[in-house]
Coordinates of C-alpha atoms in Angstrom, one line a residue:
X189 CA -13.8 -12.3 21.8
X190 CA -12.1 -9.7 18.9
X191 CA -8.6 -9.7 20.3
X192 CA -8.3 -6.0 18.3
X193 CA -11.1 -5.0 20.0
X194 CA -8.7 -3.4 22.5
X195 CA -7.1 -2.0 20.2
X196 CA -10.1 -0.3 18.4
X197 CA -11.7 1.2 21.6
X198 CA -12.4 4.4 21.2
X199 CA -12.1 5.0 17.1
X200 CA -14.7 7.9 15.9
X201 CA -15.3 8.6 12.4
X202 CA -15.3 12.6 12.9
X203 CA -15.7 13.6 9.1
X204 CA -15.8 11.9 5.8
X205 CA -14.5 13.8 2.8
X206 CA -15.9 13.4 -0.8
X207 CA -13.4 12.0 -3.7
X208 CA -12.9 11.0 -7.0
X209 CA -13.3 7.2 -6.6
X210 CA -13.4 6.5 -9.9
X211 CA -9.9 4.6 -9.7
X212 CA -9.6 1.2 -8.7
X213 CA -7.6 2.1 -5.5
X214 CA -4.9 0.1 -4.3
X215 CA -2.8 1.9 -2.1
X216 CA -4.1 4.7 0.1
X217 CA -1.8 6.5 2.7
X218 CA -2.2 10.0 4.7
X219 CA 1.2 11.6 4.7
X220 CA 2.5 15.3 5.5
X221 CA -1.1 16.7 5.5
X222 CA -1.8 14.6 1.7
X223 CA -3.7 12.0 0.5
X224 CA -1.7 9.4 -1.6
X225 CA -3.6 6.8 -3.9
X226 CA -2.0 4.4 -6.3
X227 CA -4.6 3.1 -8.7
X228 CA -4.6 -0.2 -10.7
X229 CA -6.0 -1.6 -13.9
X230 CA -3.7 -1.9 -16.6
X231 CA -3.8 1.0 -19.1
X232 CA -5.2 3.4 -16.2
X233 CA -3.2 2.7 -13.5
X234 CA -2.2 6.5 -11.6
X235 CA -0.6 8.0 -8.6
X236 CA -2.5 10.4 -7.4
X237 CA -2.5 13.3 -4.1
X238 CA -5.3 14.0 -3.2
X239 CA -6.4 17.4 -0.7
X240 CA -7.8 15.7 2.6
X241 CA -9.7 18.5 3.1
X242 CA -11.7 18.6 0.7
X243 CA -10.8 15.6 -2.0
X244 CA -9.8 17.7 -4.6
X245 CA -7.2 15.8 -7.0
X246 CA -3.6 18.0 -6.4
X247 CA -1.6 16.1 -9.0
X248 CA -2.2 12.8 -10.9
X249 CA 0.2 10.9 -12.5
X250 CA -0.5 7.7 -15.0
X251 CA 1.5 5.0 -14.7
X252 CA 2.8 3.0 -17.9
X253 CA 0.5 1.3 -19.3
X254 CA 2.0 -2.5 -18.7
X255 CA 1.9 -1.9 -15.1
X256 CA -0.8 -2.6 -12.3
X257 CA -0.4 -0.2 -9.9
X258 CA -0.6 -1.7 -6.6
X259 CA -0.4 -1.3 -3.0
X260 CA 1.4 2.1 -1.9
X261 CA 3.9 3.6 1.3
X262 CA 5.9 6.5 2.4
X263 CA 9.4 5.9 3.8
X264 CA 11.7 8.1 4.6
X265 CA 10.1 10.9 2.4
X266 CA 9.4 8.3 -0.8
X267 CA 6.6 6.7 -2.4
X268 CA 6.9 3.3 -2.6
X269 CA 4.4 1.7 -5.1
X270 CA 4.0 -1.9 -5.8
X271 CA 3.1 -3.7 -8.8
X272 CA 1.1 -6.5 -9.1
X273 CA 2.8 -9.0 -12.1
X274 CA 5.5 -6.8 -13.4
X275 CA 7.9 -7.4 -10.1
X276 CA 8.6 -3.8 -10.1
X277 CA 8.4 -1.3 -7.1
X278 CA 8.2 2.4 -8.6
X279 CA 10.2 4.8 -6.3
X280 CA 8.7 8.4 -5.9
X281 CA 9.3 12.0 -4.0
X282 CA 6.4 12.9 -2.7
X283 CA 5.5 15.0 -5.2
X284 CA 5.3 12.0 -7.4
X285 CA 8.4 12.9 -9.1
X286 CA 10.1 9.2 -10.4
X287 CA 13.2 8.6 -8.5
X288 CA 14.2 5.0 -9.2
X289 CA 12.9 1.8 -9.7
X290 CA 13.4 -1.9 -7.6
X291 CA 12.4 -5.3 -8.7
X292 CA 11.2 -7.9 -6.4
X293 CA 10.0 -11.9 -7.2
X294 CA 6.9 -12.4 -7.4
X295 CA 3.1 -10.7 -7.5
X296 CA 3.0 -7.3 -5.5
X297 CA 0.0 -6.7 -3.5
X298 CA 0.4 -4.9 -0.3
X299 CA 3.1 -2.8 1.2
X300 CA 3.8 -0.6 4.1
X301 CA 6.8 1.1 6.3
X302 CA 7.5 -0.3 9.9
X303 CA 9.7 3.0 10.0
X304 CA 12.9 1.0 9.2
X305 CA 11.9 -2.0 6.9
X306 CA 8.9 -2.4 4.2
X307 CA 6.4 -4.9 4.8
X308 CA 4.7 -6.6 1.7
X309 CA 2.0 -8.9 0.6
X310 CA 1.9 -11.0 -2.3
X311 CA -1.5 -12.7 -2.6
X312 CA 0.1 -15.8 0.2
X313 CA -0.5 -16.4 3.8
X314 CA 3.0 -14.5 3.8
X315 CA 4.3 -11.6 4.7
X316 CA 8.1 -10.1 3.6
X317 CA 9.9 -7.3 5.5
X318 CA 12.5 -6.2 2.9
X319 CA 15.6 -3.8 3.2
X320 CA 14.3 -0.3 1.7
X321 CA 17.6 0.7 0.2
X322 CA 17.6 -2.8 -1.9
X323 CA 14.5 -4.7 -1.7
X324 CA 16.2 -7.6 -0.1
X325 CA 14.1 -10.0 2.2
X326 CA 15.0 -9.9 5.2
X327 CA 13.1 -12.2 6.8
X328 CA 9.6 -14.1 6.3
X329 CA 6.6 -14.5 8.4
X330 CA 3.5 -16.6 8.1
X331 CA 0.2 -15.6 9.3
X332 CA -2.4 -18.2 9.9
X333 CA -5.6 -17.9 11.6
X334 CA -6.5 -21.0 14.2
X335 CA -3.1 -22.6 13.1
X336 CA -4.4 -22.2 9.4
X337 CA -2.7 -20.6 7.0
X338 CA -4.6 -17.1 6.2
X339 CA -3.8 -16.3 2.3
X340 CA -4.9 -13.6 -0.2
X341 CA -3.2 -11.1 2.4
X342 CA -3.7 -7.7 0.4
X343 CA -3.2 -3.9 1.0
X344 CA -1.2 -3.6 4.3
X345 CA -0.8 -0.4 7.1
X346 CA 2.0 -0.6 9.4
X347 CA 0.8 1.0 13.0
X348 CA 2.8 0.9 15.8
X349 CA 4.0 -2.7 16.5
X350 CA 0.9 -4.0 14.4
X351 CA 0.4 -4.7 10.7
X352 CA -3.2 -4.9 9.5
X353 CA -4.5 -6.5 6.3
X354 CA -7.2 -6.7 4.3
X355 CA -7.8 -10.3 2.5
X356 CA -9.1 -9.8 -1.5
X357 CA -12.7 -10.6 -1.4

């Protein structure tokens, strides 16, 4: 038995919206009625908002071109964007505006916002919940599937008391 199955009870697709999916998207979160993507490749890695509505690009933003964008989050009002070798975590407003920038060991894959700490991914069977105003660890969990470690954790979404991953290929 699916023990999300629960959890999943009741989900309805009710409308799918058209986009520019040309990007190799990374990061993908709904925030304050906007679609935010980060994209990776290096050389055309971009932030971008998207309308929800209707998928029309609002503003895009390319990233420099020795980064890999990676995995994205809000908290508290700020894009937080990941990236995957460089072991830099790009701080934005939400209108994409740069605000600062973190650094953090290691690959960057996934990332998301419990509400008071960021959870991220690094390609592992680990996860890190980090200190938002610093990027310290905090504290590390593993996550193993029939007491076997489960690696190449990837993009993450915080919901509730759950975090969900998707596993590269």
């Amino acid at each position: 038995k699916n023990p999300f199955e629960s959890y999943f009870a009741g989900v309805e697709i009710v409308e799918t919206v058209e986009r520019n999916v040309s990007p190799f998207t990374q990061g993908l979160e709904l925030y304050d009625n906007h679609l935010y993507e980060s994209s990776g490749l290096y050389g055309e890695s971009t932030l971008r908002i998207y309308d929800p509505n209707n998928g029309e690009v609002i503003v895009s933003q390319e990233l420099s071109n020795d980064v890999f964008g990676e995995g994205l989050t809000v908290h508290d009002n700020q894009l937080y964007i990941l990236t995957w070798k460089a072991e830099l975590v790009l701080i934005h407003d939400t209108a994409l505006k740069p605000i600062s920038m973190g650094s953090i060991d290691g690959e960057g894959w996934g990332i998301c916002s419990t509400g008071v700490e960021l959870v991220t991914s690094n390609g592992s069977s680990s996860l890190s919940f980090r200190n938002p105003s610093n990027l310290d660890i905090n504290q590390t969990i593993e996550v193993t599937l029939s007491g076997e470690p489960l690696d190449r954790l990837n993009e993450l979404e915080c919901v509730g008391d759950h975090i969900f991953a998707n596993r590269w290929h």
